[in-house]
Short mmCIF file of C-alpha atoms in Angstrom, two decimals:
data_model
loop_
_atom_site.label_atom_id
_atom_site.label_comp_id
_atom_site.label_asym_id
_atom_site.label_seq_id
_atom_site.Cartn_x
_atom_site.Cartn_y
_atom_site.Cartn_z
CA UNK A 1 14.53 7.95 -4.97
CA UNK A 2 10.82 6.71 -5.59
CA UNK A 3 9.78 3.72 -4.27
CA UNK A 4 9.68 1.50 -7.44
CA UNK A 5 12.87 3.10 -7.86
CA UNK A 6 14.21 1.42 -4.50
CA UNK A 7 12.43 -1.82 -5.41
CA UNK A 8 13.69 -1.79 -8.79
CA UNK A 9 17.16 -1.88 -7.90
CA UNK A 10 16.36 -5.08 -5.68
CA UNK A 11 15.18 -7.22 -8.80
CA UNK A 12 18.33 -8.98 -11.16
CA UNK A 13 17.60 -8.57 -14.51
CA UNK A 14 17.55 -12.34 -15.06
CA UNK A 15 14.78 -12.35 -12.60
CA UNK A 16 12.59 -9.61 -14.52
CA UNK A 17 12.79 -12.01 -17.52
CA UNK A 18 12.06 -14.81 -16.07
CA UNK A 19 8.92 -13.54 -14.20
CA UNK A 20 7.83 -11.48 -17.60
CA UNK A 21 8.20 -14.63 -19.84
CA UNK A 22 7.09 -17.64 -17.28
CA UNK A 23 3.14 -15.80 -17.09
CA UNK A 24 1.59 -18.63 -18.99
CA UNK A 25 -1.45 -20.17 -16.88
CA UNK A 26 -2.80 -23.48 -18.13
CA UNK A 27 -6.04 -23.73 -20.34
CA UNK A 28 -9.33 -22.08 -18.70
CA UNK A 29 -12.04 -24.34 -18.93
CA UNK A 30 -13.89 -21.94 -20.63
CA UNK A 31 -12.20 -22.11 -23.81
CA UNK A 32 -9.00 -19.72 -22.91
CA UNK A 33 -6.93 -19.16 -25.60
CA UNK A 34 -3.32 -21.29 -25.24
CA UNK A 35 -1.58 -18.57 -23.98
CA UNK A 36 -2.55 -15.42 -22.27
CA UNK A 37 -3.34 -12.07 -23.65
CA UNK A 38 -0.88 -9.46 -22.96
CA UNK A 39 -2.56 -5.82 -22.59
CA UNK A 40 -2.24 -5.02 -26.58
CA UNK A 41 -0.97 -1.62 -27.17
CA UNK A 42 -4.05 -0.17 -28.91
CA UNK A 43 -4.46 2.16 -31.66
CA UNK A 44 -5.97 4.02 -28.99
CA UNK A 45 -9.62 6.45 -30.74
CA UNK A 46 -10.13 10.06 -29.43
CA UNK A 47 -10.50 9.28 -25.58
CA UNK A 48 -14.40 9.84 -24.65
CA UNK A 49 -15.63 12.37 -22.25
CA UNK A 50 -17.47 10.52 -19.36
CA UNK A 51 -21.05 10.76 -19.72
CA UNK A 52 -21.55 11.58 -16.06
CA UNK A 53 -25.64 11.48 -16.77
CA UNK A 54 -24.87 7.70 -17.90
CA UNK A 55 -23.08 7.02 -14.10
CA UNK A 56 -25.61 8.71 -12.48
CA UNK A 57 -28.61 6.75 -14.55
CA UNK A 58 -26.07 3.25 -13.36
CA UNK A 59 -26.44 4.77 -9.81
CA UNK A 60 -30.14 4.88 -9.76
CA UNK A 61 -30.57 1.48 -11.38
CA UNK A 62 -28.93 0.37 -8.35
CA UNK A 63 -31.09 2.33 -6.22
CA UNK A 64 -34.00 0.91 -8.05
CA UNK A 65 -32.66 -2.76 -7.49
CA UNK A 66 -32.34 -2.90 -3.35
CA UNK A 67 -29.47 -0.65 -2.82
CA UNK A 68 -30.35 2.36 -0.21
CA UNK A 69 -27.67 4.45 -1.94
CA UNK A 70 -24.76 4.29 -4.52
CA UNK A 71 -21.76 7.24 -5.65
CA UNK A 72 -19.19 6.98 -7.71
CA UNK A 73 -15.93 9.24 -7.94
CA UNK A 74 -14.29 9.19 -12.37
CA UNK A 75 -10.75 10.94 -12.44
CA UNK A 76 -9.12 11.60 -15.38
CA UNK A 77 -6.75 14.09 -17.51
CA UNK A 78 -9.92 16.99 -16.94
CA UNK A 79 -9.91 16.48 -13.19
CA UNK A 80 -12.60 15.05 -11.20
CA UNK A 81 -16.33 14.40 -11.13
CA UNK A 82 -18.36 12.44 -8.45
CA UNK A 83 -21.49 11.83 -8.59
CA UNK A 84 -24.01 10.40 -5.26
CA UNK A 85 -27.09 9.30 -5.25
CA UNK A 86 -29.45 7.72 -1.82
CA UNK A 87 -28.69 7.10 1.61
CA UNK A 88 -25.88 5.70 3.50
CA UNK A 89 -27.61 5.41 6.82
CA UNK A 90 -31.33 4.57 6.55
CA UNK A 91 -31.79 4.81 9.81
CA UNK A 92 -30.16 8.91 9.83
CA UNK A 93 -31.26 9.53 6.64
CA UNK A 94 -27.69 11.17 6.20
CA UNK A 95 -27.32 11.53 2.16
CA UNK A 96 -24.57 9.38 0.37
CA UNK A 97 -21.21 11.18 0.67
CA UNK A 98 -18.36 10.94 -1.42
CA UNK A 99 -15.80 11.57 0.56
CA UNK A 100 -17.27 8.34 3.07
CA UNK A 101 -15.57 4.86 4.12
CA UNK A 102 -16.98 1.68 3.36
CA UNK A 103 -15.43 -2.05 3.55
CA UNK A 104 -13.87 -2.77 -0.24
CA UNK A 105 -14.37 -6.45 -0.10
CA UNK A 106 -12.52 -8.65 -2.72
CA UNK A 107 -10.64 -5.27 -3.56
CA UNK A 108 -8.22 -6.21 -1.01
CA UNK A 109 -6.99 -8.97 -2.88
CA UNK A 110 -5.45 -6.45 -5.63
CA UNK A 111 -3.82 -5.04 -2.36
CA UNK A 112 -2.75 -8.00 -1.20
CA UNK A 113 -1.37 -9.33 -4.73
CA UNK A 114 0.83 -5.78 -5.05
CA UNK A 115 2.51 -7.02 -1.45
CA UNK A 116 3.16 -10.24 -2.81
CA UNK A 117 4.53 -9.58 -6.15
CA UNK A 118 6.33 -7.11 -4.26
CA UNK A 119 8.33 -9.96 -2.49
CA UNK A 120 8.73 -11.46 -5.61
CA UNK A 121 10.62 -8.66 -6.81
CA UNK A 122 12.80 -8.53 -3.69
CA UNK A 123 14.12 -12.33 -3.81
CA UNK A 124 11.45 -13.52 -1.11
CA UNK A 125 9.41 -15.81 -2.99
CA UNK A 126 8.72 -16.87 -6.70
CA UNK A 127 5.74 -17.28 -8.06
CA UNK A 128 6.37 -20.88 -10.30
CA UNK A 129 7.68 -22.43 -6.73
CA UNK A 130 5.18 -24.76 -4.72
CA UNK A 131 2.97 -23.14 -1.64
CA UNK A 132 4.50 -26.24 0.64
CA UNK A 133 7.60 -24.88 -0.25
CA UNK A 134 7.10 -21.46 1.96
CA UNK A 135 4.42 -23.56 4.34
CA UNK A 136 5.25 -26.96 4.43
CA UNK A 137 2.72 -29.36 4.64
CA UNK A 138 -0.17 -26.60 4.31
CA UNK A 139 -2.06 -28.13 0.99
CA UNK A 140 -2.50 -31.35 0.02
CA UNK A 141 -1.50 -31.05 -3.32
CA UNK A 142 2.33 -29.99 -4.30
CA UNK A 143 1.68 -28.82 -7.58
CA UNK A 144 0.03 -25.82 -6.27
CA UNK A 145 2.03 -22.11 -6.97
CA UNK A 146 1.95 -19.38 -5.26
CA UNK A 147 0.37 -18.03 -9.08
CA UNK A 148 -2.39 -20.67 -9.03
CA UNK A 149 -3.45 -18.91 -5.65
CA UNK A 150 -3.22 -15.47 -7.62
CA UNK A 151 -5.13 -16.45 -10.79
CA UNK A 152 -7.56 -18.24 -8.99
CA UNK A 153 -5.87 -21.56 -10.44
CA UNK A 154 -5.37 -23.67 -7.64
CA UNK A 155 -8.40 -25.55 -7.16
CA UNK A 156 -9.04 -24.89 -3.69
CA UNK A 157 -12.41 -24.77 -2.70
CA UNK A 158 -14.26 -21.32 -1.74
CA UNK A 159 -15.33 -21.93 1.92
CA UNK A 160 -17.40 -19.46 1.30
CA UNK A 161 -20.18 -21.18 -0.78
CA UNK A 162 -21.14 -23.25 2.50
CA UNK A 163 -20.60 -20.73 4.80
CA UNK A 164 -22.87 -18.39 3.17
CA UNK A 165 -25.16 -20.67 2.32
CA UNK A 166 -27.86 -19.06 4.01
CA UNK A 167 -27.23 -15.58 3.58
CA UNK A 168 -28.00 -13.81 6.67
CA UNK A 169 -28.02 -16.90 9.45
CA UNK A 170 -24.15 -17.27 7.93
CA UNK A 171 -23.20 -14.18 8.33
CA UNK A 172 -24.48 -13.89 11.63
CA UNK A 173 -22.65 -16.74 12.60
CA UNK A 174 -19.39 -15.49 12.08
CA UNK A 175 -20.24 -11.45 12.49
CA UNK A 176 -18.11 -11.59 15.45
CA UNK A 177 -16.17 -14.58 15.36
CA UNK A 178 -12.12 -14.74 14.85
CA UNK A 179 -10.66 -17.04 13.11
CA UNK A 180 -7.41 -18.19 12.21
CA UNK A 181 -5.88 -18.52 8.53
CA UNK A 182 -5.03 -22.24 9.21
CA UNK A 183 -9.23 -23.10 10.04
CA UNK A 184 -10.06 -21.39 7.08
CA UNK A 185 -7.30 -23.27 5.00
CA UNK A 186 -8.94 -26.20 6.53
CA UNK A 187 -12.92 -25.27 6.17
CA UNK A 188 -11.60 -25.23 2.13
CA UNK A 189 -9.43 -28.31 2.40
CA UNK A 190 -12.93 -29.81 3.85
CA UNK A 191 -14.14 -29.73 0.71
CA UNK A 192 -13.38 -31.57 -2.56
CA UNK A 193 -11.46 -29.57 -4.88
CA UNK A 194 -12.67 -27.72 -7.65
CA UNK A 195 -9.90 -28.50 -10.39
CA UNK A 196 -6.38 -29.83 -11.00
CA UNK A 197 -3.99 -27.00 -10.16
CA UNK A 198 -3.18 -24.97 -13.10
CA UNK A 199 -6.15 -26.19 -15.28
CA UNK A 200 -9.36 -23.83 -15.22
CA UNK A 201 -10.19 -20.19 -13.93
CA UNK A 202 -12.62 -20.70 -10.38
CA UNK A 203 -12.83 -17.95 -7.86
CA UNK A 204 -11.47 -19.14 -4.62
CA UNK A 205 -11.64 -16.66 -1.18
CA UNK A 206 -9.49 -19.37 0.07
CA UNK A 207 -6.03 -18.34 -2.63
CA UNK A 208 -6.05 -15.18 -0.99
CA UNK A 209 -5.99 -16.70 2.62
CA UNK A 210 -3.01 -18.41 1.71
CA UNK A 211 -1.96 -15.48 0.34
CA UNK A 212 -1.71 -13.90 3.51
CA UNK A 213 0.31 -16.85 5.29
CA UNK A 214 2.40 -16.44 2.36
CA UNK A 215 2.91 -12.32 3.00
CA UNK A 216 3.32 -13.09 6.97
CA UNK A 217 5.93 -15.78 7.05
CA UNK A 218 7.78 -13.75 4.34
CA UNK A 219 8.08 -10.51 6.03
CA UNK A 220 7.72 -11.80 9.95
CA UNK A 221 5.17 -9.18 10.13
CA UNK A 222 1.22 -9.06 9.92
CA UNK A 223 -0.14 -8.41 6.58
CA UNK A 224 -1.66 -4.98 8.12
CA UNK A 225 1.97 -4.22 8.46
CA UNK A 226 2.75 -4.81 4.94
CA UNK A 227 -0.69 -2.56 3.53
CA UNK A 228 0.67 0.45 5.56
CA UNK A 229 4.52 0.16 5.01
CA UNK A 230 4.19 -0.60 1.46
CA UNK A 231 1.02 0.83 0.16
CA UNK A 232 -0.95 2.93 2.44
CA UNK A 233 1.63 5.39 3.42
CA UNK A 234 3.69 5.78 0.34
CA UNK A 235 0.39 6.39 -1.66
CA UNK A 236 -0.60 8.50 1.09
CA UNK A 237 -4.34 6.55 1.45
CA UNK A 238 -5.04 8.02 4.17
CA UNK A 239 -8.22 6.91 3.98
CA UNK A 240 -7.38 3.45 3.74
CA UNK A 241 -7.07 0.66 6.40
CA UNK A 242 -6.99 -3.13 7.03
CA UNK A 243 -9.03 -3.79 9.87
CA UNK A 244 -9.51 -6.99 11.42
CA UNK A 245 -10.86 -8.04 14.06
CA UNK A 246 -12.31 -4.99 15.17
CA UNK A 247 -15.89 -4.10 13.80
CA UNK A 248 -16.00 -0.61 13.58
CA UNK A 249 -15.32 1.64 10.76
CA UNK A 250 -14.22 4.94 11.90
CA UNK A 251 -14.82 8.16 10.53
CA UNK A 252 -17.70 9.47 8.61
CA UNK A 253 -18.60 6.02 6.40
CA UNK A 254 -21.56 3.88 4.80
CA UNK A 255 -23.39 1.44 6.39
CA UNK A 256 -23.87 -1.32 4.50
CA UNK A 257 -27.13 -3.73 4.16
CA UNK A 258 -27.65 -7.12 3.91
CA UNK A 259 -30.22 -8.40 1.79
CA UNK A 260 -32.15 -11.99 3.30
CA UNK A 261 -32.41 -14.74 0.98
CA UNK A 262 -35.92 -14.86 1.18
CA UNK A 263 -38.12 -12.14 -1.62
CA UNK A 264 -39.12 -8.68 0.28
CA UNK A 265 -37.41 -9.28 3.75
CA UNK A 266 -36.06 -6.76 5.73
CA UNK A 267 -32.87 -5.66 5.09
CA UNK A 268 -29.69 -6.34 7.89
CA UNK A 269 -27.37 -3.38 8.66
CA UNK A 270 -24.00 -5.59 8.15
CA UNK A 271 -21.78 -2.56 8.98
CA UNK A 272 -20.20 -3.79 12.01
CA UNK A 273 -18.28 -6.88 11.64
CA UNK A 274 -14.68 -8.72 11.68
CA UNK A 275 -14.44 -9.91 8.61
CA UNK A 276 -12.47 -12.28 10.02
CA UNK A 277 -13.91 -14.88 7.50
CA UNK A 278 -12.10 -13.23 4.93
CA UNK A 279 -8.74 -11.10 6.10
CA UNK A 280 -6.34 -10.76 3.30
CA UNK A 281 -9.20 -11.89 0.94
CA UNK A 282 -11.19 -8.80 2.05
CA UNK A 283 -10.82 -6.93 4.62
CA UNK A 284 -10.00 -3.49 3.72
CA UNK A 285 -11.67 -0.09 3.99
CA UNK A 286 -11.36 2.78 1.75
CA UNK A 287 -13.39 5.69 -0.08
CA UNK A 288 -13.33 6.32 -3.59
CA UNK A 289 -10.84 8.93 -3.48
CA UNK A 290 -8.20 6.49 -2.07
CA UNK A 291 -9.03 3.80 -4.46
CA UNK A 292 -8.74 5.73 -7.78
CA UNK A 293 -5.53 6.30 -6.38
CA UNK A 294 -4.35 3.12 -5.70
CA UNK A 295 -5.37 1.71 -9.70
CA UNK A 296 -3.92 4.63 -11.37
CA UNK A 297 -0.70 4.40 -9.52
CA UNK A 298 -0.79 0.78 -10.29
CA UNK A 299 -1.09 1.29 -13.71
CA UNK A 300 1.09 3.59 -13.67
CA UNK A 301 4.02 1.57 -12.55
CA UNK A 302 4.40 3.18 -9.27
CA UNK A 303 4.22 0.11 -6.85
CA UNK A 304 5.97 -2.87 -9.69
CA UNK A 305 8.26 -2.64 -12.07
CA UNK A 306 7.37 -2.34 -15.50
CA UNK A 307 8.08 -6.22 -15.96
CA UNK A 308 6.39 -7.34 -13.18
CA UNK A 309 3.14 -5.21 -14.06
CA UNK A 310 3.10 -6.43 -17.63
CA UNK A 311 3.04 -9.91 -15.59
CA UNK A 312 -0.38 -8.76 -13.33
CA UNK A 313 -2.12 -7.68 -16.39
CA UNK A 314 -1.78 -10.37 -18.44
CA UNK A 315 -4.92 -12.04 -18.52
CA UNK A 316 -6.99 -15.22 -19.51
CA UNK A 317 -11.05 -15.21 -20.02
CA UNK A 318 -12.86 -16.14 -16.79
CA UNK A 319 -16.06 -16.89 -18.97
CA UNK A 320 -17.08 -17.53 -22.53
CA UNK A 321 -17.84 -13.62 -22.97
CA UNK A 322 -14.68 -12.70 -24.20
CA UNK A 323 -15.18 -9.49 -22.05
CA UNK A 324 -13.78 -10.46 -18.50
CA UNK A 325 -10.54 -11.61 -17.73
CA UNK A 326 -7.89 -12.46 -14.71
CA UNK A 327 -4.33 -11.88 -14.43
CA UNK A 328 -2.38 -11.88 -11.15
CA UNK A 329 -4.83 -10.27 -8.58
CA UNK A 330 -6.18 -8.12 -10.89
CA UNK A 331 -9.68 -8.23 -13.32
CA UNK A 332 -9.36 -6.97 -16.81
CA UNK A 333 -12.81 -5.85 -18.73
CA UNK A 334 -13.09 -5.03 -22.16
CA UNK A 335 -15.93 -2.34 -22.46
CA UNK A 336 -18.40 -1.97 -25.61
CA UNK A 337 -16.00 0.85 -26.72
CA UNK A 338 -13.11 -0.95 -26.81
CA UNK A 339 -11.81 0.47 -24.25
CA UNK A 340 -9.70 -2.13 -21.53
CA UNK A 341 -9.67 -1.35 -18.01
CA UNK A 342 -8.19 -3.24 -14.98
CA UNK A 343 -9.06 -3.24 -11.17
CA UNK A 344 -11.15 -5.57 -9.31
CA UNK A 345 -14.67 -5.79 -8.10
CA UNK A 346 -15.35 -6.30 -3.97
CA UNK A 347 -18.37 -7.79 -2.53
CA UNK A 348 -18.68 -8.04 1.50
CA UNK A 349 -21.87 -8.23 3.25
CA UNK A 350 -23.49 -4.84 2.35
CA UNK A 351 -21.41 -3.43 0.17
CA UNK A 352 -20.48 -3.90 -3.55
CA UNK A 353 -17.33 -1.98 -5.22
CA UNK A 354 -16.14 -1.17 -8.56
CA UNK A 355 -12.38 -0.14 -9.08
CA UNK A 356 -10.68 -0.08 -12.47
CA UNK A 357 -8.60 2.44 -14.75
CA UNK A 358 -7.36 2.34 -17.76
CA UNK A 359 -4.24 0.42 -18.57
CA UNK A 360 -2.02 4.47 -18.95
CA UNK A 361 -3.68 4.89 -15.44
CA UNK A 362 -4.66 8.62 -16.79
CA UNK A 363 -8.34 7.67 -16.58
CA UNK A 364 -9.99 5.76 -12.84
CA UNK A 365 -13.75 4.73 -11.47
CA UNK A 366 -14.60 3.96 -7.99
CA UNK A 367 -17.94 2.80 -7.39
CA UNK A 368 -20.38 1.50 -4.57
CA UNK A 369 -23.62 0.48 -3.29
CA UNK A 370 -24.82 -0.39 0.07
CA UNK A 371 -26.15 -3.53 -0.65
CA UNK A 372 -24.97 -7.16 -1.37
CA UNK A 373 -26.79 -10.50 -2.06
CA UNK A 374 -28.49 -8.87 -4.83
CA UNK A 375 -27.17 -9.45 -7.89
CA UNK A 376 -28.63 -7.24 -9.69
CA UNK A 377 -28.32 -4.17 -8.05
CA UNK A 378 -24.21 -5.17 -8.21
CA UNK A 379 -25.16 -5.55 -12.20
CA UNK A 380 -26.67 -2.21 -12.28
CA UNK A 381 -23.46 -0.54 -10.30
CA UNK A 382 -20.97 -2.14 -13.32
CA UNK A 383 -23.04 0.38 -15.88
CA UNK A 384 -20.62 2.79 -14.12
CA UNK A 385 -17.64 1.50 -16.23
CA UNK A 386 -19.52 1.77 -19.40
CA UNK A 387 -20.55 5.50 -18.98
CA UNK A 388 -17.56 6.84 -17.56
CA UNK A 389 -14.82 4.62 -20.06
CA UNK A 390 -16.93 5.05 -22.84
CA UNK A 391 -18.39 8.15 -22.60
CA UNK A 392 -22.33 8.79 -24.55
CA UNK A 393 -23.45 5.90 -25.86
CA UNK A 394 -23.51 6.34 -30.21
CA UNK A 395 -26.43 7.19 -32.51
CA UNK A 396 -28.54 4.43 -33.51
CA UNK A 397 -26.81 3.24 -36.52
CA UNK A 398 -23.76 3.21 -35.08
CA UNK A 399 -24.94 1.29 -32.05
CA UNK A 400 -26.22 -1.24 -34.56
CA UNK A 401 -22.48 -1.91 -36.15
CA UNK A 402 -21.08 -2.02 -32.85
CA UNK A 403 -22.92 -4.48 -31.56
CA UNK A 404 -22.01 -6.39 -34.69
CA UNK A 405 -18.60 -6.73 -33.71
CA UNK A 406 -17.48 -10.14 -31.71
CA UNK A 407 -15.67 -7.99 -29.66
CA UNK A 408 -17.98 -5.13 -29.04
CA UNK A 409 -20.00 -6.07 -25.24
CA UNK A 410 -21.87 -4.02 -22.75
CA UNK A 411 -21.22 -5.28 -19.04
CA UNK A 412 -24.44 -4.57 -17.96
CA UNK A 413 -25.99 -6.87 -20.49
CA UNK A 414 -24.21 -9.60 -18.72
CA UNK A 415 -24.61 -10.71 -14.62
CA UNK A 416 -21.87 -9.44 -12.57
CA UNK A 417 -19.65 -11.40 -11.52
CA UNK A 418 -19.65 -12.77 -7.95
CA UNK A 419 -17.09 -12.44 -5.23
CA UNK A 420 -19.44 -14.13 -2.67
CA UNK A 421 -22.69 -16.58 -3.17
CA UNK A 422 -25.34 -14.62 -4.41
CA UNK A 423 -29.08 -16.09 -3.02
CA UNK A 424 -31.12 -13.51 -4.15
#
């Protein structure tokens, strides 16, 4: 029996209802519409090929804008095609290799949101049920879910922004440090909160901290525990790890680079690190390979049950573009082509990632650069989507209509979105 099979059979019927029906965040702030937008069953056009020339130009334009190197790895029904461009050691010179390791970033929290919803499923927690209810007396405010952590709802602050105030003297700081999930619960409860919980979309590090308590006192386990019993091993990533606190990544891998705050500084090899500032907000490895794995098998249904998936993908706008959404863990974009695709982006010091597939799962794009606090070399990397989703761009005329349409949106007209404070 597969293992959404076994999981299946652990979920009552009334429960599947409950969780499909009760996905209703509030209101973003940004206009959301009342209620959230399912994953509409499209009268789907002739699927594109992927204009591999249009990843590879993406690639370079994130060469061109700080990044030493950049690949990217498209699968679909015709097989697959990678594509690397740069360096991923400048000090080596070794060329960027596909097949290499490099830390994921805010990734992890799609990992960490399949655990969870995975406990959900099994009668361990529910997701309309308080956090104080599972870890009494951790947050301040009882209203809080365990889905306002997951749809970044919550209105806990993002440690983050004053940690990494200065770029590289931050980072520095806590390269090597260890911390526990309660002082980072409490760096964010330092803070004033960002919104009353359930009322407006703002990207928190510190929901997916809690996140983790939440996985650990419901299994007894670490949450590295729950990656490899759960995910790593029945996906057979084998290429795939949560590492923290150690600072190495082994195996052949990228080393990622740091860029200072200040114009034309050097750039800081960031490689080695704990991560420890972020854990089950960011701390996985993987290669591209592993990760177009992990989406399409998502999407697929092969970690959730069909309700439960229909819950993680059903979205509300995270800005006024009407292109990029959130769900449970999980970004949606909607491309220039129409074309929706779900995954998440990851930005850790030195590295940003690209991970999404199509909603069917047939079609998947991972994508990095070794670079971070430069947004637009991460702005660059998202042209990736476009080319591969969407395949050539149309004639002329046709361009023109498209970008008529209200709904019609190139992501690399807009900035990326940021998983960290960007400086520079």
């Amino acid at each position: 029996m597969s293992l959404s099979s076994h999981r299946r059979l652990a979920v009552s019927a009334t429960l599947i209802a409950a969780l499909a029906a009760g996905v209703v965040p509030a209101t973003s702030a940004f206009a959301a519409p009342s209620a959230p937008v399912s994953a509409a069953p499209a009268q789907t056009p002739a699927v594109p090929a992927p204009d591999m020339d249009g990843v590879v130009a993406a690639l370079n334009s994130a060469m061109d804008n700080g990044a030493p190197g950049a690949m990217a790895r498209f699968a679909g029904p015709d097989g697959v095609r990678s594509r690397t461009v740069g360096v991923q050691d400048r000090v080596s010179g070794a060329s960027m290799d596909i097949r290499s390791r490099f830390r994921i970033g805010s990734v992890s929290k799609t990992f960490s949101t399949v655990v969870l919803l995975q406990l959900v499923e099994e009668g361990k927690l529910e997701l309309d049920v308080p956090v104080n209810t599972y870890l009494p007396g951790l947050l301040p405010d009882d209203r809080i879910t365990v889905r306002h952590l997951l749809t970044h709802r919550s209105g806990l602050a993002d440690y983050t922004d004053a940690m990494f105030a200065d770029t590289v003297p931050g980072f520095e700081a806590v390269r090597n440090r260890v911390f526990s999930y309660q002082e980072l619960v409490d760096l964010s409860l330092s803070e004033p909160r960002t919104t009353e919980p359930g009322v407006s979309y703002k990207y928190s590090n510190a929901n997916f901290v809690v996140v983790g308590m939440l996985i650990e006192k419901a299994t007894g386990r670490p949450v590295s525990d729950a990656y490899e019993r759960r995910i790593f091993k029945p996906l057979k990533l084998r290429k795939t790890s949560y590492v923290h606190p150690d600072t190495l990544i082994e195996g052949t891998h990228v080393r990622g680079y740091l860029h200072p705050d200040e114009a034309g500084g050097a750039l800081v090899d960031s490689t080695e690190q704990t991560v420890s500032w972020a854990q089950s907000a960011g701390a996985v490895i993987s290669n591209p390979a592993d990760l177009n794995t992990f989406t399409s098998a998502l999407m697929r249904g092969r970690l959730l049950s069909p309700a439960m998936t229909e819950a993680m993908t059903t979205v509300t706008p995270t800005d006024t573009t009407n292109t990029r959404f959130y769900g449970l863990g999980l970004r949606r974009y909607d491309l220039s082509c129409g074309t929706q695709v779900f995954g998440h982006t990851g930005t850790v010091q030195g590295f940003y990632t690209y991970t999404f597939s199509t909603r069917d799962g047939r079609r998947s794009l991972s994508a990095m650069a070794n670079t971070s606090n430069h947004g637009a070399a991460n702005t660059a990397l998202g042209g990736t989507l476009e080319a591969a989703f969407c395949g050539k761009k149309p004639a002329p005329a046709a361009s023109a209509r498209a970008a008529a349409s209200p709904t019609a949106r190139d992501l690399t007209s807009l900035p990326a979105e940021r998983d960290l404070p960007e400086r520079h």
